[in-house]
PDB file of N, CA, C and O and ligand atoms in Angstrom:
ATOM      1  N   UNK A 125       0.847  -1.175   0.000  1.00 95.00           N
ATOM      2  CA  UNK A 125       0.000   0.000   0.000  1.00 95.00           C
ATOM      3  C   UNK A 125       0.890   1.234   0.000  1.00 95.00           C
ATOM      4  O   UNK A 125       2.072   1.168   0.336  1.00 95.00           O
ATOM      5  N   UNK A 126       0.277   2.400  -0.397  1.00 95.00           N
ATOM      6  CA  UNK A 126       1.086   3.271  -0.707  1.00 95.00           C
ATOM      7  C   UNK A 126       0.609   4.574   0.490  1.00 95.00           C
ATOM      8  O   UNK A 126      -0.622   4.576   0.475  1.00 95.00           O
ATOM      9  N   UNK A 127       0.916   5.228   1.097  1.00 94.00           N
ATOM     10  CA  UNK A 127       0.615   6.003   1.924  1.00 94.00           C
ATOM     11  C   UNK A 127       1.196   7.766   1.765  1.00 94.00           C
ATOM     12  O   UNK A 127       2.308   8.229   2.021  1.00 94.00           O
ATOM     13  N   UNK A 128       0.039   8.401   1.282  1.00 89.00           N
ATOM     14  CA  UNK A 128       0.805  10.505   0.750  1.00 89.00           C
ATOM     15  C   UNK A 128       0.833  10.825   2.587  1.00 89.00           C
ATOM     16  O   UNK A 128       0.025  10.352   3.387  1.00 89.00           O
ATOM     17  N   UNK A 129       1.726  11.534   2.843  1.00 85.00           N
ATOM     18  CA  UNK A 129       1.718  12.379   3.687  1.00 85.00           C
ATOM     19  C   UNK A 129       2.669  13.628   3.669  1.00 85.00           C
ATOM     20  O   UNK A 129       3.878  13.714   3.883  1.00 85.00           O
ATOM     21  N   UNK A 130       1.709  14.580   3.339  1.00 82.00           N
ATOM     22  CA  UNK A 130       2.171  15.713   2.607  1.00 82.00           C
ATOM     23  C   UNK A 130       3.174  15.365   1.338  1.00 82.00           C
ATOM     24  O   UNK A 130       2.788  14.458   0.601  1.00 82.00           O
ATOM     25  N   UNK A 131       4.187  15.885   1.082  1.00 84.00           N
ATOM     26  CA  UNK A 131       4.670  16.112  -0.259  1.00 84.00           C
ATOM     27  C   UNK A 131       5.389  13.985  -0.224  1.00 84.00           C
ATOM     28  O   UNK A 131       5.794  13.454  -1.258  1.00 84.00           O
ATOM     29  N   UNK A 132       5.354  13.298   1.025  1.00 91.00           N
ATOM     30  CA  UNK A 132       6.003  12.770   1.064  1.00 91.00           C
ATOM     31  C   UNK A 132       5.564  11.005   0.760  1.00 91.00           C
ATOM     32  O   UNK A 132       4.519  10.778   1.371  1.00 91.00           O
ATOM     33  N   UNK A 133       5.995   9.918   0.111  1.00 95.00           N
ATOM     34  CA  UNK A 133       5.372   8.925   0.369  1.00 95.00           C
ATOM     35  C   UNK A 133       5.996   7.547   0.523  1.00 95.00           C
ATOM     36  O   UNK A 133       6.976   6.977   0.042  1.00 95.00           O
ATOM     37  N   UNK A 134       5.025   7.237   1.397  1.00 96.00           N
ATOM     38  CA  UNK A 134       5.694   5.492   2.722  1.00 96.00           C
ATOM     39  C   UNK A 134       5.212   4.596   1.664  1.00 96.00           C
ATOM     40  O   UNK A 134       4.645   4.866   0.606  1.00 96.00           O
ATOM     41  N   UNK A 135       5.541   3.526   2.151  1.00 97.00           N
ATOM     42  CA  UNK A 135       5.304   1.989   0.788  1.00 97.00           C
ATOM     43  C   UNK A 135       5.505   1.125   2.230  1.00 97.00           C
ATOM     44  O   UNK A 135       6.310   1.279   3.149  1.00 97.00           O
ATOM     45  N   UNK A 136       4.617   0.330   2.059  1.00 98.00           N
ATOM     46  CA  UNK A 136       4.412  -0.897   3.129  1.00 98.00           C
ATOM     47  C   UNK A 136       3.330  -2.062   2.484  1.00 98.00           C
ATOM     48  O   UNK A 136       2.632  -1.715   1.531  1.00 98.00           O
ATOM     49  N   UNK A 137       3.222  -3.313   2.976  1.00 98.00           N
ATOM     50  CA  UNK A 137       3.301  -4.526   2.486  1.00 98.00           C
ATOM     51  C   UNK A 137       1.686  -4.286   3.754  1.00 98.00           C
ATOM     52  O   UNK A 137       1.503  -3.902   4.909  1.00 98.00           O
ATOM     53  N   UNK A 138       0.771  -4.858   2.470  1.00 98.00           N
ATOM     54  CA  UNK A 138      -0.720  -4.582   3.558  1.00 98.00           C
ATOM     55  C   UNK A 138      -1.096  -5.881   4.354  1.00 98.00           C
ATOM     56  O   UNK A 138      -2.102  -6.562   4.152  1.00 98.00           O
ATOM     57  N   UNK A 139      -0.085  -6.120   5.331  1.00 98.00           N
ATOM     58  CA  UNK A 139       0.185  -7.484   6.378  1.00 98.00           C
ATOM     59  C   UNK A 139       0.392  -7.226   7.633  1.00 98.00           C
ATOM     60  O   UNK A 139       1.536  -7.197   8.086  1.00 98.00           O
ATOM     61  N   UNK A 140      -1.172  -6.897   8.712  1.00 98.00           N
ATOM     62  CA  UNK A 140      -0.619  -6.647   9.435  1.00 98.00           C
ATOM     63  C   UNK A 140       0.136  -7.360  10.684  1.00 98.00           C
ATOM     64  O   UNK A 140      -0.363  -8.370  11.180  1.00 98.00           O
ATOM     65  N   UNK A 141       1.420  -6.785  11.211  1.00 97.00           N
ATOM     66  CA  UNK A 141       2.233  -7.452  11.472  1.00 97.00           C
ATOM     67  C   UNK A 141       1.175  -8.621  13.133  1.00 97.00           C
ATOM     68  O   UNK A 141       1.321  -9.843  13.144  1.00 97.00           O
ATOM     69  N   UNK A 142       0.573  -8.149  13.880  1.00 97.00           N
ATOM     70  CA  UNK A 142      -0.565  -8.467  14.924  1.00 97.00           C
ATOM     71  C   UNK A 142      -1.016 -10.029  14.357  1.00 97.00           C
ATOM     72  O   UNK A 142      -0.473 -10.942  14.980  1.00 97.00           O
ATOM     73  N   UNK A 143      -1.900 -10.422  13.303  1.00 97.00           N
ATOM     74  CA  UNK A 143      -2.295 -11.815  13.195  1.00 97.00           C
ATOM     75  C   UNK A 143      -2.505 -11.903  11.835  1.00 97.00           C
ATOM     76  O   UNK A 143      -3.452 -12.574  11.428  1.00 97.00           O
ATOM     77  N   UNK A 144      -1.527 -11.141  10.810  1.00 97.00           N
ATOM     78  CA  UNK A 144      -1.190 -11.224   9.302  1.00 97.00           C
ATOM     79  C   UNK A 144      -2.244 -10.888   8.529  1.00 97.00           C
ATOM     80  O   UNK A 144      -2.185 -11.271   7.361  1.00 97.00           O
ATOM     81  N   UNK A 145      -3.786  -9.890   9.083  1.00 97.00           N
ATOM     82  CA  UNK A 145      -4.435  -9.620   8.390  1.00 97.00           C
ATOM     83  C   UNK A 145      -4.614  -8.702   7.344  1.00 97.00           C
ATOM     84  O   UNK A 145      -4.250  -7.715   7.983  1.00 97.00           O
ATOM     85  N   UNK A 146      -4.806  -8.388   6.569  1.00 97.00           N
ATOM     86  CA  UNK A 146      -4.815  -7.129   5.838  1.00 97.00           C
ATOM     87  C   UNK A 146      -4.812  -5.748   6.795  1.00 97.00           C
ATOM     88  O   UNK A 146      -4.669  -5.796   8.016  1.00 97.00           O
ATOM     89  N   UNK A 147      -4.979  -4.624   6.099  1.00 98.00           N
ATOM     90  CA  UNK A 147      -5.061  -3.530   6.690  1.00 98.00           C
ATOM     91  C   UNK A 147      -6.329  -2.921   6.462  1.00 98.00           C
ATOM     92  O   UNK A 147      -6.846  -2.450   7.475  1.00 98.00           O
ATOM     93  N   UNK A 148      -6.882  -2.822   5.539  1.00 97.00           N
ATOM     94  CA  UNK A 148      -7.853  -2.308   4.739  1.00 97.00           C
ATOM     95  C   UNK A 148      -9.313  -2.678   5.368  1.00 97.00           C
ATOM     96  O   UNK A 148      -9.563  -3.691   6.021  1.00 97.00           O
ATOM     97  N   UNK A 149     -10.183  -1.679   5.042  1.00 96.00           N
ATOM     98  CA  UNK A 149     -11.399  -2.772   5.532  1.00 96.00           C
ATOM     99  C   UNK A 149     -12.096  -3.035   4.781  1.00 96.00           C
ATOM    100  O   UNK A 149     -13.104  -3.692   5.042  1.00 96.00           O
ATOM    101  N   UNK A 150     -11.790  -2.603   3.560  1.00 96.00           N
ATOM    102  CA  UNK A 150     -12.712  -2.642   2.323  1.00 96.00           C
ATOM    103  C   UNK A 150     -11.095  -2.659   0.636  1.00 96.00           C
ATOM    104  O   UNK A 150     -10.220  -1.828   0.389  1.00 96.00           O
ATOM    105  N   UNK A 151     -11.291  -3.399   0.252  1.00 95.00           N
ATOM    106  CA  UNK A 151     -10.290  -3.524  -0.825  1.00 95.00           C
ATOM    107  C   UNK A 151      -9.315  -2.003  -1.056  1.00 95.00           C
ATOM    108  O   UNK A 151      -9.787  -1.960  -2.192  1.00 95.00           O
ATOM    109  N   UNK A 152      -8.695  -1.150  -1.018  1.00 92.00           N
ATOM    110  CA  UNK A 152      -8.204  -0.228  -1.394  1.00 92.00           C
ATOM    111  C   UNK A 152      -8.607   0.801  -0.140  1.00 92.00           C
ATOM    112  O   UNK A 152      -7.937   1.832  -0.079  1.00 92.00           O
ATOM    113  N   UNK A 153      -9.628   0.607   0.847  1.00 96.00           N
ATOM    114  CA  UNK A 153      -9.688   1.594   1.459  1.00 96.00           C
ATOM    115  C   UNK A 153      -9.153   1.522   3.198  1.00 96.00           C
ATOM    116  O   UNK A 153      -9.481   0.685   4.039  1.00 96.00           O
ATOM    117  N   UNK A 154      -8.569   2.274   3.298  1.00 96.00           N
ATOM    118  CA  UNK A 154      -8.434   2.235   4.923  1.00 96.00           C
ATOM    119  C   UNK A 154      -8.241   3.468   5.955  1.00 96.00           C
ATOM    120  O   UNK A 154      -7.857   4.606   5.684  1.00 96.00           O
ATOM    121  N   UNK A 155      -8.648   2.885   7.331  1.00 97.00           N
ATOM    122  CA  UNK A 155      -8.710   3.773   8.355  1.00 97.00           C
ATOM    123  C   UNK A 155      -7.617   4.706   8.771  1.00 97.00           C
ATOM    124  O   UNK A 155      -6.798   4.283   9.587  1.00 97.00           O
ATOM    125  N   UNK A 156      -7.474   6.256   8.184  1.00 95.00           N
ATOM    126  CA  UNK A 156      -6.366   7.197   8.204  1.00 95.00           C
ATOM    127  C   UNK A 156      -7.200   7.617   9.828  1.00 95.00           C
ATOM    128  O   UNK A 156      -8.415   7.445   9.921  1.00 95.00           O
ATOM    129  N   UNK A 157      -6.559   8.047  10.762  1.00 94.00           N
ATOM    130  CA  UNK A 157      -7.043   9.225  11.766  1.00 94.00           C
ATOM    131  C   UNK A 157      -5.335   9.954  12.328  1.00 94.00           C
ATOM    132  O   UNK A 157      -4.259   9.402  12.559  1.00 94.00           O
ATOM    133  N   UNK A 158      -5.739  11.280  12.378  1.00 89.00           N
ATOM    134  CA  UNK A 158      -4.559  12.124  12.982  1.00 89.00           C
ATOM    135  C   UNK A 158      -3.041  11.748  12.695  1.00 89.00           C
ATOM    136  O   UNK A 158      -1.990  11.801  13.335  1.00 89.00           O
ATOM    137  N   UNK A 159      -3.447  11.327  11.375  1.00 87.00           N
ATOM    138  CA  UNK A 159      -1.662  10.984  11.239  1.00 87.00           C
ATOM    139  C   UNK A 159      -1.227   9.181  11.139  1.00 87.00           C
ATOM    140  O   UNK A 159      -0.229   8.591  10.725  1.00 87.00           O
ATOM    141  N   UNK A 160      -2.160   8.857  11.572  1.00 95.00           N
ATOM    142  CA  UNK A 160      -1.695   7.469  12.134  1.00 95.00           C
ATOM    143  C   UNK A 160      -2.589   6.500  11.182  1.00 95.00           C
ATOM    144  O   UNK A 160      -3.693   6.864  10.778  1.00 95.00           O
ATOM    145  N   UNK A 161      -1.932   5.029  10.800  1.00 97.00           N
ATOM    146  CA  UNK A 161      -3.284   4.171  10.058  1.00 97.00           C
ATOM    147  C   UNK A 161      -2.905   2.830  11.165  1.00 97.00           C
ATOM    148  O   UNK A 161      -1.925   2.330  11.719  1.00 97.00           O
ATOM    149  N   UNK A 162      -4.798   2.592  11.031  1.00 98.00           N
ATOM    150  CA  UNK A 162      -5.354   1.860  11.953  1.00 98.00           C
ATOM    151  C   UNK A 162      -5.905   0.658  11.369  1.00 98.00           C
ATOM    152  O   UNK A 162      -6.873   0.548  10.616  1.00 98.00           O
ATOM    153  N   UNK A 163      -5.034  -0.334  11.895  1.00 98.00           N
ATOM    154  CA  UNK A 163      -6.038  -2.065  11.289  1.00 98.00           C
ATOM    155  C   UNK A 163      -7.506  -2.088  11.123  1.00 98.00           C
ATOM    156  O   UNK A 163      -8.044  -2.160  12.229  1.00 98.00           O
ATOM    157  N   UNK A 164      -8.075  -2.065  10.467  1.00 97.00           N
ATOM    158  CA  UNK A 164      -9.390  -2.693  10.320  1.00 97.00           C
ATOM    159  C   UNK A 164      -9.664  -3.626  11.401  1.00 97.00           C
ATOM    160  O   UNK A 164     -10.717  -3.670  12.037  1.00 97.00           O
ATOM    161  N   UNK A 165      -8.556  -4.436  11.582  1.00 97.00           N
ATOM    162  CA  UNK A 165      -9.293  -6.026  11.992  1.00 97.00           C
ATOM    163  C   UNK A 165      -8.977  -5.861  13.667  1.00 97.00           C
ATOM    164  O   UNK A 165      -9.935  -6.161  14.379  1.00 97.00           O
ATOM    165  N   UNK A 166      -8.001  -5.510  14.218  1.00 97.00           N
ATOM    166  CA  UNK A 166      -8.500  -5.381  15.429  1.00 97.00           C
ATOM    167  C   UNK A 166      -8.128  -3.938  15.873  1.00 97.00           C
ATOM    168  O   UNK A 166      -8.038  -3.659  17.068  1.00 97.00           O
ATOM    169  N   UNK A 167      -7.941  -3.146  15.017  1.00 97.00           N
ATOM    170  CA  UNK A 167      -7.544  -1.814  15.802  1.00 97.00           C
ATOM    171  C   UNK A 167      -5.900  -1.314  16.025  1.00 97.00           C
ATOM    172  O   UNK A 167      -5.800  -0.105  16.235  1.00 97.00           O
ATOM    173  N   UNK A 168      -4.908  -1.904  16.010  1.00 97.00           N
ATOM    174  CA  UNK A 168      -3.341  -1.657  15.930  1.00 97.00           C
ATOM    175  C   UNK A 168      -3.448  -0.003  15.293  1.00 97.00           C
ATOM    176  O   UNK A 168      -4.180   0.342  14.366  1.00 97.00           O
ATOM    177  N   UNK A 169      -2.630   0.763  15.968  1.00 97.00           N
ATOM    178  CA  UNK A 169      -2.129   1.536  15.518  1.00 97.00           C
ATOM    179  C   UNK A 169      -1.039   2.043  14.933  1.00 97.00           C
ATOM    180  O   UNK A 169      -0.139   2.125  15.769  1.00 97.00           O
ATOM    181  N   UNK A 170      -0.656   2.481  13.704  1.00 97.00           N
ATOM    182  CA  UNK A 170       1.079   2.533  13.364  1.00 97.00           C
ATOM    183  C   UNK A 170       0.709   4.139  12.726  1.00 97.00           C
ATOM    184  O   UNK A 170      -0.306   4.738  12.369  1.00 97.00           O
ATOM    185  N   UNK A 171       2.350   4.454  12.832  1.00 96.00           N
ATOM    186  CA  UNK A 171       2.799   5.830  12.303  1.00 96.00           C
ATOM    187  C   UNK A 171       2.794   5.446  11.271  1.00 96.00           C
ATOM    188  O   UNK A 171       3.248   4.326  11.037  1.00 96.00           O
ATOM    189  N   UNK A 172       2.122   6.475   9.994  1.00 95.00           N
ATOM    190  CA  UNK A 172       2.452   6.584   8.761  1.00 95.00           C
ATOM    191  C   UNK A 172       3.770   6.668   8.225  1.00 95.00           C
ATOM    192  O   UNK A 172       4.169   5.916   7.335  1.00 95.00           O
ATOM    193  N   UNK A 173       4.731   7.934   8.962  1.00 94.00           N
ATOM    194  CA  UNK A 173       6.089   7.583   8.589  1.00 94.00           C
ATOM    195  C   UNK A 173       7.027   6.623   8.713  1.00 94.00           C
ATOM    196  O   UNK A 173       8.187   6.633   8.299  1.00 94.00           O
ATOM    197  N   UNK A 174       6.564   5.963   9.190  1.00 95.00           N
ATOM    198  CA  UNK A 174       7.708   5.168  10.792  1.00 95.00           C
ATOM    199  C   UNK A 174       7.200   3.545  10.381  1.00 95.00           C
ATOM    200  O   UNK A 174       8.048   2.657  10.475  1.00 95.00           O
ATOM    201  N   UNK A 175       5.832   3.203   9.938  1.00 97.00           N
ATOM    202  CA  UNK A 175       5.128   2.004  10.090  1.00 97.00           C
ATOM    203  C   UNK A 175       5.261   1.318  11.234  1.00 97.00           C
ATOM    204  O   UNK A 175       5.210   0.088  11.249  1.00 97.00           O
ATOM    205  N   UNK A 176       5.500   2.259  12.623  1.00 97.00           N
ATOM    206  CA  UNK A 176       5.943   1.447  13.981  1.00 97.00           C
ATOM    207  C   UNK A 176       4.055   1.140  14.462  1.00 97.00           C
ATOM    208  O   UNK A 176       3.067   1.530  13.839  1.00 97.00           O
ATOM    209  N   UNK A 177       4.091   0.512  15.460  1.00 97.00           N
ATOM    210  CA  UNK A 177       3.169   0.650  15.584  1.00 97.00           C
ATOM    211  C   UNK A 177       3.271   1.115  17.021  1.00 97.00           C
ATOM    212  O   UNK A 177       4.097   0.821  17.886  1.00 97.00           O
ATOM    213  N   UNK A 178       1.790   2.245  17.065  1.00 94.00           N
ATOM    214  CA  UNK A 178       1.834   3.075  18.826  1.00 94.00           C
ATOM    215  C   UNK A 178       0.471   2.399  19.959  1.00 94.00           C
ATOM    216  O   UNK A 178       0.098   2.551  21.122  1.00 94.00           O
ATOM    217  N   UNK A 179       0.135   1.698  18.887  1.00 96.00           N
ATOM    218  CA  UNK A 179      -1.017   1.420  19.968  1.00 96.00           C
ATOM    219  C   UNK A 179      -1.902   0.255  19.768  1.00 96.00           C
ATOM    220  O   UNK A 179      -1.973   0.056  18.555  1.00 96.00           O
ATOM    221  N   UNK A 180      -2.672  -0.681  20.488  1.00 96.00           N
ATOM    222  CA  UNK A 180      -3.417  -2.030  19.655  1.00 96.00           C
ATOM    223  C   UNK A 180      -2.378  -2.742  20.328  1.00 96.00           C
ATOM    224  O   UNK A 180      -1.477  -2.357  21.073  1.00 96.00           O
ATOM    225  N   UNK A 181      -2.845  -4.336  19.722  1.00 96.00           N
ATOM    226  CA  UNK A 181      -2.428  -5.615  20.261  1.00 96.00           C
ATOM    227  C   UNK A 181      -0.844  -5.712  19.450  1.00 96.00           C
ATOM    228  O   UNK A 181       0.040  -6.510  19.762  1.00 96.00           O
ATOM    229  N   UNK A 182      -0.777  -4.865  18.540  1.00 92.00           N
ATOM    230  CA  UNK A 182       0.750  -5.085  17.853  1.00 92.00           C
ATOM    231  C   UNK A 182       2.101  -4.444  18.386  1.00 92.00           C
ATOM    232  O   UNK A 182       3.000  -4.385  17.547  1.00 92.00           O
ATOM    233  N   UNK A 183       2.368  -3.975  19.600  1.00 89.00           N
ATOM    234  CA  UNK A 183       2.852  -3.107  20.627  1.00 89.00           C
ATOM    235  C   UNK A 183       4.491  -3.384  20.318  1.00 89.00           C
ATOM    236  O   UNK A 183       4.616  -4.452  20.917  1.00 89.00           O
ATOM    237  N   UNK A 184       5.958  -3.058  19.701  1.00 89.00           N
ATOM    238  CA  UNK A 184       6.414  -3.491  19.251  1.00 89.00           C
ATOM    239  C   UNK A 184       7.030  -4.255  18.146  1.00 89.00           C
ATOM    240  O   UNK A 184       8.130  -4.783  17.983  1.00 89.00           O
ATOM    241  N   UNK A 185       6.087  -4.151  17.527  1.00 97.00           N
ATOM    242  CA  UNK A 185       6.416  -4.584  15.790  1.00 97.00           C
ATOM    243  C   UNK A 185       6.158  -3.191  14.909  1.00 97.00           C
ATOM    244  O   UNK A 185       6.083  -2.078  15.429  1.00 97.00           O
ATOM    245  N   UNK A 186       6.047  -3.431  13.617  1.00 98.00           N
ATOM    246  CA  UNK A 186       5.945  -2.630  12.435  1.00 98.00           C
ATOM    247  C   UNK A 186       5.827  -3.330  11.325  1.00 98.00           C
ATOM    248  O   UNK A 186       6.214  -4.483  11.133  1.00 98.00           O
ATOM    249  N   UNK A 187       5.243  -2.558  10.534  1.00 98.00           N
ATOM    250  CA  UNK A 187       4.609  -2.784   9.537  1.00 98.00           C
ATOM    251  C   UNK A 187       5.807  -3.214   7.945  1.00 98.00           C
ATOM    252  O   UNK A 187       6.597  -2.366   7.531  1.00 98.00           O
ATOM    253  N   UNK A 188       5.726  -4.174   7.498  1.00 98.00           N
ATOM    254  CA  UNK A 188       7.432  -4.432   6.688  1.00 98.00           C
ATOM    255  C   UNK A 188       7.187  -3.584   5.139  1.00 98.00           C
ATOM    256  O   UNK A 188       6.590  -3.844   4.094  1.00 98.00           O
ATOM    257  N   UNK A 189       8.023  -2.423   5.667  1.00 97.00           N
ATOM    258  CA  UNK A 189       8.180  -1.192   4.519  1.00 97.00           C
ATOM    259  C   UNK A 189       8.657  -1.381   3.319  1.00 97.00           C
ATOM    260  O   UNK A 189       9.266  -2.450   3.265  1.00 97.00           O
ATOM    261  N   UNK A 190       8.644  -0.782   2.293  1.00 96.00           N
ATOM    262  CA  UNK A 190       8.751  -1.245   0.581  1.00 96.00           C
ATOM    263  C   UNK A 190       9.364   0.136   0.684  1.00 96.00           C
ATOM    264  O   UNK A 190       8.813   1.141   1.134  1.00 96.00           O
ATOM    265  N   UNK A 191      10.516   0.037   0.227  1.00 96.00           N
ATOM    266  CA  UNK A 191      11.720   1.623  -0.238  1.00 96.00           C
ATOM    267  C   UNK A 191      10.867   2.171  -1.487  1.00 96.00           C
ATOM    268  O   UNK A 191      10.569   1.447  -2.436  1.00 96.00           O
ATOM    269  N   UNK A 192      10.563   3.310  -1.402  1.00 96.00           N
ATOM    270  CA  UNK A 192      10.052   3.957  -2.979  1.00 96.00           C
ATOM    271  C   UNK A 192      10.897   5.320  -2.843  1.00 96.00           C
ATOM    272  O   UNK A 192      11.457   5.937  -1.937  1.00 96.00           O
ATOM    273  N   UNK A 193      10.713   5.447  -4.081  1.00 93.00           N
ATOM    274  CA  UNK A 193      11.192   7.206  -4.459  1.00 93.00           C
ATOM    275  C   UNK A 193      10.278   7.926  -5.201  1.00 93.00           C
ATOM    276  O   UNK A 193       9.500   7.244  -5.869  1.00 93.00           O
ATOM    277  N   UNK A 194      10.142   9.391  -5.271  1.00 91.00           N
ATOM    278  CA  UNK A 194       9.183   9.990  -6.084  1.00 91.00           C
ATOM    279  C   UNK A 194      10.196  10.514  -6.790  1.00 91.00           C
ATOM    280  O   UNK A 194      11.167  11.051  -6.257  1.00 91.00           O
ATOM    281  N   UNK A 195      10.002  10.366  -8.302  1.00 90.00           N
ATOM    282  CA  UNK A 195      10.529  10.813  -9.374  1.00 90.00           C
ATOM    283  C   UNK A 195       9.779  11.488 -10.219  1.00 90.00           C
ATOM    284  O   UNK A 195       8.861  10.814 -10.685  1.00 90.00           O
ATOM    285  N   UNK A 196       9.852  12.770 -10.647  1.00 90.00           N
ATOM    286  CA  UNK A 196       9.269  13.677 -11.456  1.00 90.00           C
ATOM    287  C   UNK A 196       7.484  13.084 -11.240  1.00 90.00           C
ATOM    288  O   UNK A 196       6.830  12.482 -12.091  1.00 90.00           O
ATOM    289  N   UNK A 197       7.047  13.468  -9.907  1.00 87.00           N
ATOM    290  CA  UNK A 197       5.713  12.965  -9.763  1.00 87.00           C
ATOM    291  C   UNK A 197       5.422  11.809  -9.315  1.00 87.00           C
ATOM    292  O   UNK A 197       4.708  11.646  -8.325  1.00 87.00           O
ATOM    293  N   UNK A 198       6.031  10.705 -10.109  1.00 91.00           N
ATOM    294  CA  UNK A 198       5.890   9.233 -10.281  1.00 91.00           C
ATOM    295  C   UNK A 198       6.599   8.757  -8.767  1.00 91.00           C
ATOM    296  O   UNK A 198       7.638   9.040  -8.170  1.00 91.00           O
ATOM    297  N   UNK A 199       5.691   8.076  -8.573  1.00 93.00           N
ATOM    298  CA  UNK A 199       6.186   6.928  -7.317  1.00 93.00           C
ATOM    299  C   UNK A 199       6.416   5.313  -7.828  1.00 93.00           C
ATOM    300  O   UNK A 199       5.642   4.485  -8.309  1.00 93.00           O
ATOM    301  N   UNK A 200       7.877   5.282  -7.480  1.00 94.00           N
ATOM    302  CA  UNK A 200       9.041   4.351  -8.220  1.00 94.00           C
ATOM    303  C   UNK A 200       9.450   3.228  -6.922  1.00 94.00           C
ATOM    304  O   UNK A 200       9.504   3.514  -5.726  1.00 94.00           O
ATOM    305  N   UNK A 201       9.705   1.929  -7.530  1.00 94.00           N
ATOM    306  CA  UNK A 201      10.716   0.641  -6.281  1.00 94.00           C
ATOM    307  C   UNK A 201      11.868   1.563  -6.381  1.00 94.00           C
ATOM    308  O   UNK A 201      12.185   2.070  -7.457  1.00 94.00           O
ATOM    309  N   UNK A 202      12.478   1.781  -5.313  1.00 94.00           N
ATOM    310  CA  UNK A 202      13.709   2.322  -5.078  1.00 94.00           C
ATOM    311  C   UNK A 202      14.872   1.351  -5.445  1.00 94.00           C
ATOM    312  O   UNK A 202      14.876   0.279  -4.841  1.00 94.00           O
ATOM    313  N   UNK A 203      15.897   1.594  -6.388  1.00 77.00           N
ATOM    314  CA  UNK A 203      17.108   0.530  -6.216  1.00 77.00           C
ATOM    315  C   UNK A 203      17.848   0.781  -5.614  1.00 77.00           C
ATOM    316  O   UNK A 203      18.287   1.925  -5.495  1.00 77.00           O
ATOM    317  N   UNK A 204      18.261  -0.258  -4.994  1.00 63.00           N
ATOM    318  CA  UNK A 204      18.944  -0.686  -3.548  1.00 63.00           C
ATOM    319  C   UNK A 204      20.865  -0.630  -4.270  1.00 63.00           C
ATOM    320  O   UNK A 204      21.037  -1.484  -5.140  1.00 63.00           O
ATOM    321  N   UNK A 205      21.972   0.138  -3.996  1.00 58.00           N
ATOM    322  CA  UNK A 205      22.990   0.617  -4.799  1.00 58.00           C
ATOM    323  C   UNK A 205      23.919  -0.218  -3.823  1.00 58.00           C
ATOM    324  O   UNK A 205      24.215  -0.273  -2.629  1.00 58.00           O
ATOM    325  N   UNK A 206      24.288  -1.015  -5.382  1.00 52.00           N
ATOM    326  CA  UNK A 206      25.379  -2.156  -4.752  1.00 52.00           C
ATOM    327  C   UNK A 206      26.726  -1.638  -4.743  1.00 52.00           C
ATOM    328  O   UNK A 206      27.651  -2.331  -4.319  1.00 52.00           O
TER     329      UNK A 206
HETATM  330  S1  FES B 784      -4.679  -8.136  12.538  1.00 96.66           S
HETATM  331 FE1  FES B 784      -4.318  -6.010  12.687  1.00 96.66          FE
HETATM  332  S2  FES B 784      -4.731  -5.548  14.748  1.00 96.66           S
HETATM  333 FE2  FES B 784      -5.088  -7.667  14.589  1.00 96.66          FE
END
């Protein structure tokens, strides 16, 4: 899933880390409040920037992030420079 916050954007894998459910509660859509996105399935809270999670049964984990870059607009897989 892809996440805007302000000019800026997170890439994370929609698994949440709590009991491997999706995130979403509806195909493409999910629970944004004050900054933070919230499991559908039982409530976990994680930072948008950070994919940590602050609150819910997932207390200690995070969400497993996907590197992107924005290029002239476009949001790109980041390559990893060997
Ligand atoms: S599966 Fe996300 S909080 Fe339980």
């Amino acid at each position: 899933m892809l996440l805007r916050h302000g000019e800026r954007v997170f890439a994370y894998h929609n698994e949440c880390p709590h009991a491997g459910r999706r995130l979403d509660w509806s195909p493409g859509r999910f629970l944004i409040d004050g900054g933070f996105l919230i499991c559908a399935a039982h409530g976990a809270t994680f930072g948008i920037e950070t994919g940590r999670c602050f609150a819910g049964p997932c207390m200690g984990s995070a969400l497993a992030s996907v590197a992107v870059e924005v290029v002239d607009g476009e949001v790109r897989l980041a390559h990893a420079m060997e």
